[in-house]
mmCIF file of C-alpha atoms in Angstrom:
data_model
loop_
_atom_site.group_PDB
_atom_site.id
_atom_site.type_symbol
_atom_site.label_atom_id
_atom_site.label_comp_id
_atom_site.label_asym_id
_atom_site.label_seq_id
_atom_site.Cartn_x
_atom_site.Cartn_y
_atom_site.Cartn_z
ATOM 1 C CA SER A 1 5.664 -0.506 16.850
ATOM 2 C CA TYR A 2 3.486 -2.678 15.105
ATOM 3 C CA GLU A 3 4.306 -6.146 12.776
ATOM 4 C CA LEU A 4 3.191 -7.987 10.881
ATOM 5 C CA THR A 5 4.551 -11.850 9.720
ATOM 6 C CA GLN A 6 4.313 -13.783 6.672
ATOM 7 C CA PRO A 7 6.078 -16.197 5.313
ATOM 8 C CA PRO A 8 8.928 -15.605 2.471
ATOM 9 C CA SER A 9 7.480 -17.824 -0.450
ATOM 10 C CA VAL A 10 5.215 -20.258 -1.114
ATOM 11 C CA SER A 11 4.978 -23.139 -3.245
ATOM 12 C CA VAL A 12 2.251 -24.531 -5.468
ATOM 13 C CA SER A 13 1.443 -26.812 -7.966
ATOM 14 C CA PRO A 14 -1.069 -25.266 -10.990
ATOM 15 C CA GLY A 15 -4.366 -26.235 -9.792
ATOM 16 C CA GLN A 16 -4.629 -26.569 -6.573
ATOM 17 C CA THR A 17 -5.033 -24.398 -3.295
ATOM 18 C CA ALA A 18 -2.364 -21.796 -1.857
ATOM 19 C CA ASN A 19 -2.732 -20.652 1.149
ATOM 20 C CA ILE A 20 -0.866 -17.626 2.337
ATOM 21 C CA THR A 21 -1.023 -15.990 6.100
ATOM 22 C CA CYS A 22 0.013 -12.950 7.552
ATOM 23 C CA SER A 23 0.317 -12.220 11.470
ATOM 24 C CA GLY A 24 0.317 -9.649 13.933
ATOM 25 C CA ASP A 25 -0.699 -9.247 17.909
ATOM 26 C CA LYS A 26 -5.210 -9.303 18.140
ATOM 27 C CA LEU A 27 -5.093 -9.469 14.689
ATOM 28 C CA GLY A 28 -8.370 -10.654 13.954
ATOM 29 C CA HIS A 29 -9.035 -7.215 15.756
ATOM 30 C CA LYS A 30 -8.710 -5.595 13.029
ATOM 31 C CA TYR A 31 -8.956 -5.504 9.043
ATOM 32 C CA ALA A 32 -7.108 -7.227 7.040
ATOM 33 C CA SER A 33 -6.382 -6.196 3.292
ATOM 34 C CA TRP A 34 -3.797 -8.249 0.864
ATOM 35 C CA TYR A 35 -2.612 -6.717 -2.521
ATOM 36 C CA GLN A 36 -0.566 -8.321 -5.424
ATOM 37 C CA GLN A 37 2.200 -7.358 -6.655
ATOM 38 C CA ARG A 38 3.795 -9.088 -10.115
ATOM 39 C CA PRO A 39 7.564 -7.504 -10.949
ATOM 40 C CA GLY A 40 7.110 -4.272 -12.289
ATOM 41 C CA GLN A 41 3.888 -4.072 -12.108
ATOM 42 C CA SER A 42 2.027 -1.567 -8.881
ATOM 43 C CA PRO A 43 0.542 -3.478 -5.990
ATOM 44 C CA ILE A 44 -3.653 -4.154 -6.752
ATOM 45 C CA LEU A 45 -5.889 -5.194 -4.155
ATOM 46 C CA VAL A 46 -7.349 -8.338 -4.291
ATOM 47 C CA ILE A 47 -9.072 -8.974 -0.516
ATOM 48 C CA TYR A 48 -10.162 -5.716 1.729
ATOM 49 C CA GLN A 49 -11.964 -6.064 5.447
ATOM 50 C CA ASP A 50 -10.800 -9.735 5.771
ATOM 51 C CA LYS A 51 -12.748 -11.475 3.240
ATOM 52 C CA LYS A 52 -13.966 -8.965 0.218
ATOM 53 C CA ARG A 53 -12.969 -9.037 -3.598
ATOM 54 C CA PRO A 54 -12.746 -6.184 -5.376
ATOM 55 C CA SER A 55 -15.374 -6.101 -8.458
ATOM 56 C CA GLY A 56 -13.583 -7.642 -11.554
ATOM 57 C CA LEU A 57 -11.298 -10.127 -9.127
ATOM 58 C CA PRO A 58 -11.623 -13.903 -9.554
ATOM 59 C CA ASP A 59 -13.601 -15.629 -7.286
ATOM 60 C CA ARG A 60 -10.483 -18.174 -6.989
ATOM 61 C CA PHE A 61 -9.299 -15.273 -3.999
ATOM 62 C CA SER A 62 -10.912 -15.268 -0.906
ATOM 63 C CA GLY A 63 -9.586 -14.204 2.722
ATOM 64 C CA SER A 64 -10.416 -15.149 6.633
ATOM 65 C CA ASN A 65 -8.991 -12.939 9.567
ATOM 66 C CA SER A 66 -8.673 -14.181 12.617
ATOM 67 C CA GLY A 67 -7.442 -14.437 16.152
ATOM 68 C CA ASN A 68 -3.965 -13.190 15.095
ATOM 69 C CA THR A 69 -3.215 -14.604 11.968
ATOM 70 C CA ALA A 70 -5.318 -13.810 8.144
ATOM 71 C CA THR A 71 -5.028 -16.177 4.969
ATOM 72 C CA LEU A 72 -5.178 -15.668 1.804
ATOM 73 C CA THR A 73 -6.263 -18.146 -0.057
ATOM 74 C CA ILE A 74 -5.527 -18.993 -3.536
ATOM 75 C CA SER A 75 -7.948 -21.968 -5.083
ATOM 76 C CA GLY A 76 -6.884 -23.855 -8.987
ATOM 77 C CA THR A 77 -3.793 -21.627 -8.779
ATOM 78 C CA GLN A 78 -2.989 -20.195 -12.246
ATOM 79 C CA PRO A 79 0.630 -19.640 -13.287
ATOM 80 C CA THR A 80 -0.478 -15.744 -13.194
ATOM 81 C CA ASP A 81 -1.029 -15.426 -9.910
ATOM 82 C CA GLU A 82 2.506 -16.282 -9.601
ATOM 83 C CA ALA A 83 3.579 -12.503 -7.789
ATOM 84 C CA ASP A 84 4.679 -11.385 -4.329
ATOM 85 C CA TYR A 85 2.036 -10.837 -1.913
ATOM 86 C CA TYR A 86 1.189 -8.320 1.026
ATOM 87 C CA CYS A 87 -1.109 -7.932 4.319
ATOM 88 C CA GLN A 88 -1.701 -4.611 5.491
ATOM 89 C CA ALA A 89 -3.979 -3.329 8.115
ATOM 90 C CA TRP A 90 -4.307 -0.108 10.577
ATOM 91 C CA ASP A 91 -2.891 -0.391 13.706
ATOM 92 C CA SER A 92 -2.545 3.113 15.856
ATOM 93 C CA ASN A 93 -2.985 5.495 13.596
ATOM 94 C CA THR A 94 -0.714 3.634 11.368
ATOM 95 C CA GLU A 95 -0.893 1.852 7.945
ATOM 96 C CA VAL A 96 1.457 -1.611 8.164
ATOM 97 C CA PHE A 97 2.484 -4.191 5.993
ATOM 98 C CA GLY A 98 3.387 -7.205 5.935
ATOM 99 C CA GLY A 99 6.899 -8.215 4.474
ATOM 100 C CA GLY A 100 5.670 -10.158 1.746
ATOM 101 C CA THR A 101 5.728 -13.559 0.520
ATOM 102 C CA LYS A 102 6.604 -14.719 -2.914
ATOM 103 C CA LEU A 103 3.986 -17.309 -4.520
ATOM 104 C CA THR A 104 6.028 -20.036 -6.860
ATOM 105 C CA VAL A 105 3.191 -21.821 -8.877
ATOM 106 C CA LEU A 106 5.569 -24.288 -9.909
ATOM 107 C CA GLN B 1 -11.398 5.889 -14.063
ATOM 108 C CA LEU B 2 -9.748 6.817 -11.464
ATOM 109 C CA GLN B 3 -5.314 7.666 -12.315
ATOM 110 C CA LEU B 4 -3.192 8.763 -10.312
ATOM 111 C CA GLN B 5 0.313 10.281 -11.492
ATOM 112 C CA GLU B 6 3.348 10.352 -8.973
ATOM 113 C CA SER B 7 5.638 13.596 -10.964
ATOM 114 C CA GLY B 8 9.492 14.728 -9.500
ATOM 115 C CA PRO B 9 13.123 14.486 -10.074
ATOM 116 C CA GLY B 10 14.600 10.677 -10.128
ATOM 117 C CA LEU B 11 17.821 11.484 -8.823
ATOM 118 C CA VAL B 12 17.855 13.298 -5.715
ATOM 119 C CA LYS B 13 21.798 14.114 -3.834
ATOM 120 C CA SER B 14 22.177 13.447 -0.148
ATOM 121 C CA SER B 15 21.317 14.911 2.318
ATOM 122 C CA GLU B 16 18.921 17.255 -0.006
ATOM 123 C CA THR B 17 14.661 17.160 -0.753
ATOM 124 C CA LEU B 18 13.001 15.040 -2.225
ATOM 125 C CA SER B 19 9.579 16.249 -2.932
ATOM 126 C CA LEU B 20 6.848 14.181 -5.807
ATOM 127 C CA THR B 21 3.725 15.229 -6.792
ATOM 128 C CA CYS B 22 0.364 13.132 -7.501
ATOM 129 C CA THR B 23 -2.045 14.275 -10.683
ATOM 130 C CA VAL B 24 -5.295 12.541 -9.557
ATOM 131 C CA SER B 25 -7.264 12.739 -12.872
ATOM 132 C CA GLY B 26 -10.996 10.693 -13.375
ATOM 133 C CA GLY B 27 -12.217 12.330 -10.277
ATOM 134 C CA SER B 28 -11.737 14.385 -7.235
ATOM 135 C CA ILE B 29 -9.660 14.283 -4.726
ATOM 136 C CA ILE B 30 -12.042 16.544 -1.974
ATOM 137 C CA SER B 31 -14.500 12.981 -1.361
ATOM 138 C CA SER B 32 -15.057 12.289 3.020
ATOM 139 C CA SER B 33 -14.723 8.695 1.224
ATOM 140 C CA TYR B 34 -11.191 9.012 0.787
ATOM 141 C CA TYR B 35 -6.947 9.750 2.352
ATOM 142 C CA TRP B 36 -4.747 9.760 -0.286
ATOM 143 C CA GLY B 37 -1.045 8.436 0.250
ATOM 144 C CA TRP B 38 2.424 7.998 -0.058
ATOM 145 C CA ILE B 39 3.617 4.923 -0.401
ATOM 146 C CA ARG B 40 7.532 3.710 -0.838
ATOM 147 C CA GLN B 41 9.196 -0.009 -1.953
ATOM 148 C CA PRO B 42 13.132 -0.017 -1.768
ATOM 149 C CA PRO B 43 14.259 -2.112 -5.128
ATOM 150 C CA GLY B 44 14.108 -5.555 -4.667
ATOM 151 C CA LYS B 45 12.315 -5.107 -0.434
ATOM 152 C CA GLY B 46 8.515 -4.562 0.469
ATOM 153 C CA LEU B 47 6.107 -2.349 1.101
ATOM 154 C CA GLU B 48 6.682 0.893 3.388
ATOM 155 C CA TRP B 49 4.055 3.026 4.106
ATOM 156 C CA ILE B 50 4.840 7.040 4.478
ATOM 157 C CA ALA B 51 1.433 8.843 4.905
ATOM 158 C CA ASN B 52 -2.190 10.040 4.302
ATOM 159 C CA VAL B 53 -3.778 13.261 4.037
ATOM 160 C CA TYR B 54 -7.695 14.319 3.831
ATOM 161 C CA TYR B 55 -8.613 16.578 1.460
ATOM 162 C CA SER B 56 -9.350 19.009 4.441
ATOM 163 C CA GLY B 57 -5.715 18.060 5.439
ATOM 164 C CA ASN B 58 -5.223 15.766 8.110
ATOM 165 C CA THR B 59 -2.485 13.688 7.785
ATOM 166 C CA TYR B 60 -0.783 10.569 9.689
ATOM 167 C CA TYR B 61 2.530 10.379 9.126
ATOM 168 C CA ASN B 62 4.582 6.822 9.856
ATOM 169 C CA PRO B 63 5.870 7.341 13.359
ATOM 170 C CA SER B 64 9.800 6.130 11.986
ATOM 171 C CA LEU B 65 9.750 9.058 9.007
ATOM 172 C CA LYS B 66 7.817 11.169 10.962
ATOM 173 C CA SER B 67 10.110 14.222 11.470
ATOM 174 C CA ARG B 68 11.741 14.015 7.404
ATOM 175 C CA VAL B 69 8.111 14.042 6.399
ATOM 176 C CA THR B 70 6.097 16.182 5.400
ATOM 177 C CA ILE B 71 2.362 15.383 3.361
ATOM 178 C CA SER B 72 -0.049 17.936 1.854
ATOM 179 C CA VAL B 73 -3.167 18.286 -0.990
ATOM 180 C CA ALA B 74 -4.091 20.890 -2.657
ATOM 181 C CA THR B 75 -7.483 20.808 -3.987
ATOM 182 C CA SER B 76 -7.416 23.390 -6.704
ATOM 183 C CA ARG B 77 -5.111 21.536 -8.414
ATOM 184 C CA ASN B 78 -6.223 17.927 -7.500
ATOM 185 C CA GLN B 79 -3.258 17.138 -6.412
ATOM 186 C CA PHE B 80 -0.883 15.903 -3.627
ATOM 187 C CA SER B 81 2.539 16.222 -2.479
ATOM 188 C CA LEU B 82 5.524 14.376 -0.332
ATOM 189 C CA ARG B 83 8.516 15.894 0.943
ATOM 190 C CA VAL B 84 11.452 14.264 2.542
ATOM 191 C CA THR B 85 14.167 16.305 3.614
ATOM 192 C CA SER B 86 17.692 15.135 4.636
ATOM 193 C CA VAL B 87 17.671 12.552 2.333
ATOM 194 C CA THR B 88 20.557 9.530 2.430
ATOM 195 C CA ALA B 89 20.588 6.444 0.575
ATOM 196 C CA ALA B 90 17.997 4.660 1.984
ATOM 197 C CA ASP B 91 15.338 6.519 0.852
ATOM 198 C CA SER B 92 16.712 5.366 -2.683
ATOM 199 C CA ALA B 93 13.205 3.286 -3.707
ATOM 200 C CA VAL B 94 10.165 3.626 -6.129
ATOM 201 C CA TYR B 95 7.107 6.039 -5.100
ATOM 202 C CA TYR B 96 3.775 5.003 -5.020
ATOM 203 C CA CYS B 97 0.511 7.022 -4.625
ATOM 204 C CA ALA B 98 -2.386 5.976 -3.440
ATOM 205 C CA ARG B 99 -6.559 6.784 -2.748
ATOM 206 C CA CYS B 100 -6.536 4.866 0.574
ATOM 207 C CA LEU B 101 -10.812 3.934 0.991
ATOM 208 C CA ILE B 102 -11.393 4.786 4.279
ATOM 209 C CA VAL B 103 -12.913 2.180 6.069
ATOM 210 C CA GLU B 104 -12.836 3.344 9.845
ATOM 211 C CA VAL B 105 -11.504 6.523 10.223
ATOM 212 C CA PRO B 106 -8.624 6.900 10.301
ATOM 213 C CA SER B 107 -7.975 2.771 8.788
ATOM 214 C CA CYS B 108 -7.759 2.351 5.238
ATOM 215 C CA TYR B 109 -7.394 -0.219 2.474
ATOM 216 C CA PHE B 110 -5.268 1.787 -1.104
ATOM 217 C CA ASP B 111 -8.135 0.889 -3.668
ATOM 218 C CA ASN B 112 -5.817 2.356 -6.518
ATOM 219 C CA TRP B 113 -3.132 3.152 -6.717
ATOM 220 C CA GLY B 114 -0.163 5.002 -8.938
ATOM 221 C CA GLN B 115 2.830 3.379 -11.313
ATOM 222 C CA GLY B 116 4.826 4.461 -9.135
ATOM 223 C CA THR B 117 8.053 7.086 -9.293
ATOM 224 C CA LEU B 118 12.149 5.651 -9.363
ATOM 225 C CA VAL B 119 14.272 8.130 -6.841
ATOM 226 C CA THR B 120 17.007 7.418 -6.103
ATOM 227 C CA VAL B 121 19.944 9.322 -3.410
ATOM 228 C CA SER B 122 23.290 9.670 -4.723
ATOM 229 C CA SER B 123 26.446 10.717 -3.386
#
């Protein structure tokens, strides 16, 4: 079965850039999506089709996908960005989520 | 504004069947642009996709759960449902329903989520 691998945790200082990676076999040939989940809340979509942002989402969030790795980049990170982030892709009629990355802003 | 609301028992006994319903409001479940899906999250763990359904009844399942799971749609009630049979403690989780926007059939991404409902399996 297809697997997506994310680092368990990433730390960043306020105002700096955070990069969260998601690795999978030939992931660059698939569309990657990213979700943000704050504690006690439902996930929300932050990036779809590799690099597109839903309307209303700050342009601090951006995405890329090439080779075996998709990356979520958060520029000028704010304390409110502290959350769990999950990548997602489709493979062989199956939706697959990465294990999630806890972003700490300190 | 589209809203999804999960409903069903919060406590299910081990070996019995878990049944949940998602009611969609603010939009029609009959749309060629979307699948409707269930995702779960055990306490303190990550997201696990369970299944998707199209308004016509076409279904897609997580292979690891397929033998115990049924997803269905009731267009007249603007609802879709999930059944999981022979539950164990490992099925205890927050269950989310969500709308999945189709990119290239059957690939999609979840653009609207319900608030989730906690289901606990007791022995």
